[in-house]
Amino acid sequence: MPAMPNTAAFDSPLPLDAQGILELAARSMFQLFSSVSQGMFLVDKSGRIVWVNEGYQRFLPDLGFSSLDQFVGRMVEEVIPNTQMRRVLDTGQPVLIDLLTNRAGTFVVSRIPLRDDAERVIGAIGIVLFDHPETTLQPLISKFALLQRDLDDARRELAVQRKRQLGSAGAGERRAKYTFASFVGSSPAAAEVKRQARRAAQSASPVLLLGETGTGKELLAHAIHAASSRASGPFVSVNIAAVPDTLLEAEFFGVAPGAYTGADRKARDGKFKLADGGTLFLDEIGDMPQNLQAKLLRALQEGEIEPLGSNQLVPFNVRVVAATSRELAALVREGRFREDLFYRLHVLPLRVPPLRERRSDIPALVEVLGEDLALRSGTAPPELLPDAMALLAAQPWRGNIRELRNVLEQAAMRSDSHTIDATQLTRILREAGVEPAAPEPETLSGAPGDDRLLRPLAEQVAEIERRAIAAALAAHGGNKQATARRLGISRATLYARMENPV
């Protein structure tokens, strides 16, 4: 067998060391992509555009820029709607193939992080592989559209099945719409109120939900019913503040045939009768007129009602859950709420914490609310930048989750892209008459003698872990994969910690 020739003897233009080969390959690949792609640009570590090749410049007019100077030097989210380049910079993970749609058109793109010798991300390169993919990649686009349609059909079917399971199995049936899983949050305050509510669900005594507006009192009422022995029975709710005082008695106790002029010839059942065998939710109980409070007290004590215009007593079997955003004890002192009715309802009081006491739950709430808005509107969920998430976490939220949802919905409707930054949220809050509070970094340190340090070690470790998860979620815009990677844990562990904090 002849000996192999000594390659070192040949005058080869190829470098013979590994580093030289890598550098040559990198230059060649960069030149190749620059020449055959439809366009390329570079961003630095902060996301600022620092270079654009000649091919990409033809897209600038459609993006709203008349010159290259207007484009270069700007943050990538400001000039390229719907870009995911920020995610590449945050995670260091490439996106080799993706579809990007904005006012310049639809493109097949790649996003690749750039690293220094220490493997730190120092920037990223964006490559437009194809424009007009509807013609150049018709088979792939058709398959993608088919998969998307199947996914939408599956989502609708799951929603229908869940609706049937929780409340619409039969015509006219009233069922709870939510469970404890619907109450989003793993903060100590959220975990405690869910623990107390689960215990209350196992009792037959009245439950009184206390808390500010928009904290989720009605959701917890549904969940208590769904977890109780009455779950197979009806769940009937009445908002006392929404019913005129003159109609409340008929709404509660029903109307006998021909009880008054113009009344129906048939009897009309009230909410107590409709809820027989299940749960009656009395929302805004603090707004009940005084003349009706005595009748409600008697009904609760005797377990029977007398329909309007009737002399016949009708027994019922109902578990009452009441809720109010008012200070009932203060109303009792002022003589505006009966003391005996207060003690009848105040058997299992549950205080639902305001959002400002569970700020670490805001990233998870934003994700859930964003997905719900997306399903209702048929669009992708909004993506909040880290500065936007930090701004949300700093607000007092007088309207709590209801106000948070309103702000997110406004931001999603007004934004030209799915990316939302702090500037947009600041403008929306100010238009609503709210001066946004500036985000403040939390401190994890404590001085010697600080009472916060004089607690069980496991409790302190759990608190630090919750803060770390909340901070990582905020820094990565709610992206759980990036959060898990930043914290050095698996996504399964992250989900477990969020659902069941130690």
XYZ file of C-alpha atoms in Angstrom:
502
model
C 0.000 0.000 0.000
C 1.575 3.300 -1.066
C 2.375 5.859 1.625
C 0.099 8.867 2.012
C 1.607 12.087 0.656
C 2.747 14.700 3.139
C 0.102 17.423 2.810
C 2.379 19.920 4.485
C 4.617 19.751 1.417
C 1.901 21.207 -0.810
C 1.439 24.931 -1.118
C -2.215 24.969 0.031
C -4.135 28.250 0.561
C -6.122 26.533 3.337
C -5.000 27.242 6.905
C -3.856 24.119 8.692
C -4.845 25.100 12.231
C -8.384 24.709 13.589
C -8.791 28.377 14.513
C -7.730 29.498 11.070
C -10.212 27.124 9.439
C -13.027 28.447 11.643
C -12.205 32.049 10.805
C -12.045 31.282 7.094
C -15.370 29.406 7.244
C -16.983 32.259 9.156
C -15.849 34.826 6.594
C -16.984 32.625 3.723
C -20.383 31.937 5.249
C -20.932 35.610 6.018
C -20.044 36.596 2.447
C -22.243 33.794 1.090
C -25.300 34.808 3.127
C -24.730 38.471 2.325
C -24.699 37.732 -1.405
C -27.460 35.108 -1.725
C -29.890 36.305 0.958
C -32.485 38.987 0.416
C -30.970 41.144 3.145
C -28.933 41.200 6.350
C -28.453 43.461 9.349
C -26.493 43.413 12.616
C -27.492 44.527 16.108
C -25.250 45.021 19.118
C -25.816 43.539 22.569
C -28.325 46.262 23.487
C -30.411 45.575 20.365
C -29.288 48.672 18.467
C -28.887 48.306 14.692
C -25.252 48.906 13.716
C -24.997 47.642 10.137
C -27.303 46.958 7.179
C -26.236 45.419 3.889
C -27.294 46.743 0.524
C -29.937 44.058 -0.002
C -31.836 44.930 3.159
C -31.928 48.636 2.333
C -34.665 48.055 -0.253
C -37.083 47.214 2.574
C -36.555 50.546 4.361
C -39.215 52.576 2.453
C -41.897 49.988 3.293
C -40.823 50.151 6.936
C -41.311 53.928 6.859
C -37.717 55.172 6.450
C -36.471 57.349 3.623
C -32.761 57.036 4.408
C -30.311 54.609 5.985
C -29.336 57.198 8.605
C -32.889 57.121 9.994
C -32.669 53.336 10.408
C -29.149 52.649 11.691
C -28.627 53.449 15.348
C -32.238 52.759 16.367
C -33.392 49.921 18.629
C -34.488 46.964 16.566
C -38.017 46.820 18.077
C -38.604 50.454 17.088
C -37.897 49.965 13.396
C -38.795 46.314 12.627
C -42.305 45.471 13.859
C -42.853 41.931 15.240
C -39.150 41.117 15.338
C -38.008 38.433 17.799
C -34.399 39.592 17.793
C -34.608 40.622 21.451
C -35.355 37.031 22.432
C -32.224 35.849 20.630
C -30.132 38.432 22.490
C -31.657 37.463 25.846
C -31.456 33.678 25.460
C -28.419 33.301 23.203
C -30.388 30.723 21.206
C -30.603 31.024 17.415
C -33.854 30.975 15.468
C -32.829 29.278 12.254
C -36.164 29.439 10.428
C -39.096 31.693 11.209
C -41.857 33.618 9.481
C -41.932 37.385 10.040
C -44.858 39.546 8.944
C -44.997 43.329 9.165
C -45.920 46.255 6.944
C -42.960 45.504 4.645
C -44.373 42.055 3.836
C -43.937 38.431 4.901
C -40.434 36.957 5.065
C -38.618 33.757 5.953
C -35.854 34.838 8.318
C -33.002 33.540 10.464
C -31.657 35.118 13.630
C -28.218 34.078 14.872
C -26.469 35.291 18.048
C -22.882 36.555 17.807
C -20.452 35.609 20.599
C -16.994 36.707 21.678
C -14.101 34.432 22.629
C -15.589 33.991 26.107
C -18.886 32.761 24.569
C -20.735 35.892 25.698
C -23.474 37.214 23.416
C -22.280 40.510 21.950
C -24.883 40.955 19.228
C -26.935 39.147 16.613
C -27.356 38.941 12.890
C -30.710 38.946 11.115
C -30.975 37.323 7.686
C -33.900 37.574 5.267
C -33.729 34.223 3.466
C -36.799 34.694 1.278
C -39.278 37.443 0.635
C -42.710 36.744 -0.863
C -42.736 33.226 0.624
C -46.339 32.819 -0.485
C -44.918 32.134 -3.959
C -41.385 30.874 -3.327
C -42.371 28.546 -0.477
C -45.949 27.730 -1.392
C -45.881 24.048 -0.253
C -44.411 24.978 3.134
C -46.834 27.862 3.625
C -49.793 25.637 2.757
C -48.684 23.042 5.287
C -48.173 25.723 7.931
C -51.625 27.165 7.265
C -53.156 23.693 7.577
C -51.401 23.078 10.893
C -52.478 26.487 12.179
C -56.075 25.780 11.205
C -55.961 22.418 12.987
C -54.505 24.105 16.070
C -57.265 26.729 16.082
C -59.890 23.991 15.705
C -58.346 22.082 18.613
C -58.363 25.200 20.797
C -62.021 25.841 20.020
C -62.922 22.225 20.757
C -61.073 22.325 24.080
C -62.896 25.520 24.987
C -66.251 23.914 24.126
C -65.435 20.787 26.155
C -64.329 22.867 29.138
C -67.500 24.904 28.941
C -69.576 21.738 28.866
C -67.645 20.286 31.782
C -67.973 23.388 33.950
C -71.424 24.551 33.185
C -73.396 23.899 30.019
C -74.063 20.168 29.986
C -77.807 20.755 29.726
C -80.027 23.523 28.483
C -80.627 26.192 31.100
C -78.280 24.636 33.661
C -76.193 26.933 35.863
C -72.712 25.699 36.703
C -69.471 27.176 38.006
C -67.201 28.487 35.272
C -63.920 28.493 37.214
C -61.848 26.283 39.487
C -58.982 27.065 41.863
C -56.592 26.561 38.936
C -58.215 29.640 37.364
C -56.975 31.808 40.252
C -53.528 32.577 38.864
C -50.710 33.155 41.321
C -48.096 31.418 43.452
C -47.199 34.323 45.746
C -47.592 33.767 49.505
C -50.755 35.908 49.549
C -52.339 34.029 46.623
C -51.348 30.632 47.989
C -52.828 31.465 51.404
C -56.197 32.641 50.106
C -56.474 29.535 47.911
C -55.638 27.343 50.912
C -58.339 28.989 52.993
C -60.855 28.822 50.142
C -60.230 25.086 49.654
C -60.937 24.528 53.350
C -64.082 26.642 53.088
C -65.258 24.532 50.142
C -65.433 21.482 52.417
C -67.865 23.252 54.788
C -71.555 24.008 54.464
C -71.314 27.330 56.336
C -71.721 30.714 54.624
C -68.557 32.237 53.152
C -67.919 35.970 53.041
C -65.340 37.147 50.481
C -63.840 40.522 51.355
C -61.567 42.550 49.116
C -61.178 45.429 46.741
C -62.845 45.519 43.363
C -61.196 43.433 40.659
C -59.308 41.065 42.987
C -61.110 37.900 41.865
C -63.825 37.417 44.499
C -66.365 36.095 42.009
C -63.803 33.695 40.541
C -63.141 32.287 44.021
C -66.877 31.901 44.613
C -67.096 29.749 41.485
C -64.054 27.761 42.589
C -65.440 27.138 46.090
C -68.645 25.765 44.596
C -66.758 23.608 42.071
C -64.657 22.065 44.876
C -67.593 21.508 47.251
C -69.982 18.600 47.686
C -72.564 20.747 45.880
C -70.549 20.878 42.654
C -73.178 18.857 40.790
C -75.839 21.367 41.845
C -76.513 24.785 40.310
C -74.365 27.864 40.873
C -76.559 30.971 40.806
C -75.200 34.491 41.180
C -76.868 37.858 41.620
C -75.129 41.231 41.668
C -77.127 43.215 44.194
C -75.662 46.534 43.052
C -76.878 45.897 39.493
C -80.551 45.243 40.377
C -82.927 48.138 41.203
C -84.073 48.118 44.834
C -87.708 47.738 43.784
C -86.959 44.488 41.960
C -84.603 42.864 44.441
C -87.286 41.108 46.488
C -88.759 39.487 43.386
C -85.244 38.649 42.184
C -84.468 36.835 45.435
C -87.739 35.183 46.388
C -89.692 34.929 43.147
C -93.181 36.075 42.174
C -96.499 34.267 42.539
C -98.906 34.229 39.553
C -100.712 37.579 39.237
C -98.957 39.029 42.273
C -99.392 42.561 40.939
C -100.812 44.362 37.944
C -98.970 43.303 34.817
C -97.397 40.275 36.495
C -97.099 37.056 34.527
C -99.880 34.500 34.931
C -97.186 31.909 35.620
C -95.053 31.830 38.724
C -91.530 33.179 38.415
C -88.838 31.481 40.464
C -86.374 33.619 42.396
C -82.660 33.049 42.804
C -83.096 31.061 46.038
C -85.323 28.562 44.253
C -83.058 28.376 41.210
C -80.051 27.676 43.461
C -81.817 24.904 45.417
C -79.331 22.095 46.033
C -76.378 24.261 45.050
C -74.720 27.586 45.816
C -76.134 31.111 45.788
C -73.529 33.834 45.246
C -74.576 37.254 46.558
C -72.173 39.754 45.026
C -71.871 43.275 46.482
C -73.854 42.285 49.590
C -72.868 45.604 51.171
C -75.212 47.396 48.729
C -78.330 45.542 49.874
C -81.114 47.941 50.954
C -81.993 47.790 54.633
C -85.657 46.906 54.086
C -84.592 43.672 52.397
C -81.876 42.715 54.890
C -84.428 41.467 57.470
C -86.129 39.239 54.883
C -82.781 37.818 53.762
C -81.836 37.096 57.376
C -85.110 35.265 57.986
C -84.685 33.219 54.810
C -81.178 32.173 55.851
C -82.268 31.292 59.381
C -85.453 29.397 58.503
C -84.370 27.828 55.199
C -87.593 28.898 53.515
C -88.828 31.790 51.386
C -92.174 33.397 50.646
C -92.573 34.451 46.993
C -93.897 37.941 46.342
C -97.707 37.895 46.376
C -97.898 34.437 47.919
C -98.845 33.193 51.389
C -97.094 29.861 50.941
C -93.644 29.151 52.369
C -91.246 27.355 50.021
C -88.297 25.452 51.561
C -84.864 25.597 49.939
C -81.421 24.061 50.443
C -78.778 26.610 49.495
C -75.182 27.316 50.523
C -74.560 31.076 50.478
C -71.330 32.714 49.367
C -71.367 36.508 49.674
C -68.849 39.107 48.540
C -68.326 42.804 49.029
C -65.702 45.447 48.388
C -67.080 47.558 51.256
C -66.123 47.515 54.940
C -69.140 45.663 56.346
C -68.041 46.166 59.949
C -68.013 49.935 59.370
C -71.482 49.775 57.786
C -72.724 47.917 60.860
C -71.334 50.633 63.153
C -73.018 53.293 61.013
C -76.361 51.450 61.210
C -76.488 50.824 57.459
C -76.116 47.030 57.670
C -77.898 44.773 60.147
C -75.586 43.401 62.800
C -77.453 40.085 63.029
C -77.190 39.590 59.245
C -73.498 40.464 59.390
C -72.830 37.716 61.925
C -74.959 35.293 59.910
C -72.729 35.850 56.858
C -69.444 36.435 58.671
C -68.888 32.742 59.497
C -66.006 31.950 57.153
C -64.536 35.313 56.110
C -61.857 35.258 53.412
C -59.848 38.345 52.543
C -58.835 38.343 48.879
C -55.502 40.217 48.624
C -55.128 43.201 46.275
C -52.686 42.954 43.403
C -50.153 45.246 45.088
C -49.728 42.567 47.798
C -48.924 39.880 45.230
C -46.722 41.699 42.718
C -44.702 38.553 41.988
C -47.846 37.101 40.352
C -47.992 39.858 37.731
C -45.829 38.088 35.060
C -48.017 34.973 35.269
C -51.189 37.087 35.189
C -49.900 39.002 32.167
C -49.275 35.730 30.351
C -52.743 34.336 31.119
C -54.533 37.598 30.325
C -52.526 37.985 27.115
C -53.447 34.486 25.948
C -57.111 35.140 26.725
C -57.044 38.405 24.770
C -55.359 36.603 21.873
C -58.004 33.861 21.790
C -60.787 36.434 21.816
C -59.237 38.581 19.077
C -57.737 35.784 16.966
C -54.230 37.280 17.109
C -50.941 36.376 18.746
C -50.623 37.289 22.448
C -48.805 40.554 23.189
C -45.150 40.299 24.224
C -44.029 42.657 26.968
C -40.456 43.890 27.042
C -38.618 43.720 30.404
C -39.048 47.458 31.055
C -42.801 47.115 30.486
C -43.059 44.168 32.889
C -41.071 46.072 35.533
C -43.381 49.076 35.133
C -46.480 46.908 35.618
C -44.999 45.351 38.754
C -44.479 48.809 40.287
C -48.043 50.115 39.940
C -50.531 50.258 42.857
C -53.411 48.890 40.706
C -56.418 50.474 42.358
C -58.636 48.402 40.075
C -56.456 45.313 40.587
C -56.641 42.531 37.966
C -59.537 44.191 36.171
C -57.447 47.352 35.710
C -54.398 45.313 34.647
C -56.445 43.555 31.988
C -57.791 46.872 30.705
C -54.271 48.319 30.371
C -53.024 45.222 28.533
C -56.001 45.225 26.189
C -55.521 48.899 25.359
C -51.811 48.359 24.740
C -52.465 45.369 22.471
C -55.121 47.230 20.470
C -53.003 50.374 20.015
C -49.680 48.735 19.181
C -48.655 48.178 15.569
C -46.731 45.090 16.681
C -47.093 42.403 19.315
C -44.251 43.957 21.314
C -45.199 46.358 24.106
C -42.701 48.585 25.891
C -42.847 50.794 28.990
C -43.406 53.964 26.945
C -46.689 52.648 25.563
C -47.914 51.572 28.992
C -46.920 54.901 30.546
C -48.981 56.766 27.977
C -52.040 54.563 28.580
C -51.823 54.935 32.355
C -51.525 58.722 32.133
C -54.497 58.951 29.784
C -56.489 57.104 32.465
C -55.498 59.744 35.013
C -52.846 57.616 36.722
C -49.316 58.873 37.211
C -47.163 55.728 36.774
C -44.982 54.747 39.703
C -41.309 54.274 38.872
C -40.016 50.685 39.131
C -37.860 50.101 42.194
C -35.400 47.220 42.488
C -36.079 44.934 45.433
C -33.360 44.335 47.980
C -32.720 40.843 49.274
C -30.350 41.881 52.057
C -31.236 42.629 55.654
C -29.406 44.348 58.451
C -28.461 42.417 61.593
C -31.435 42.326 63.919
C -33.916 42.706 61.064
C -37.083 40.829 62.050
C -37.321 39.458 58.520
C -34.235 37.387 59.262
C -35.720 35.965 62.446
C -37.916 33.481 60.628
C -37.552 29.801 59.743
C -34.764 29.362 57.197
C -36.973 27.372 54.818
C -39.440 30.268 54.697
C -36.682 32.774 53.877
C -35.213 30.523 51.179
C -38.662 30.094 49.641
C -39.141 33.872 49.599
C -35.809 34.430 47.856
C -36.698 31.735 45.328
C -40.055 33.380 44.569
C -38.350 36.754 44.080
C -35.720 35.227 41.815
C -38.382 33.584 39.644
C -40.417 36.805 39.467
C -37.328 38.859 38.555
C -36.250 36.389 35.863
C -39.752 36.254 34.389
C -39.892 40.049 34.279
C -36.430 40.267 32.707
C -37.412 37.830 29.952
C -40.879 39.184 29.297
C -42.621 36.120 30.755
C -40.649 33.677 28.560
C -40.493 30.552 30.740
C -37.853 28.762 28.679
C -35.456 31.702 28.952
C -36.334 32.101 32.634
C -35.535 28.469 33.408
C -32.223 28.743 31.535
C -31.271 31.936 33.383
C -32.042 30.320 36.755
C -30.251 27.092 35.855
C -33.315 24.875 36.328
C -35.513 22.824 34.021
C -38.815 24.129 32.737
C -40.586 21.335 34.637
C -38.977 22.528 37.862
C -39.937 26.129 37.063
C -43.583 25.164 36.462
C -43.604 23.155 39.694
C -42.198 26.084 41.685
C -44.714 28.507 40.181
C -47.656 26.225 40.895
C -46.544 24.957 44.314
C -44.002 27.296 45.921
C -41.950 25.608 48.627
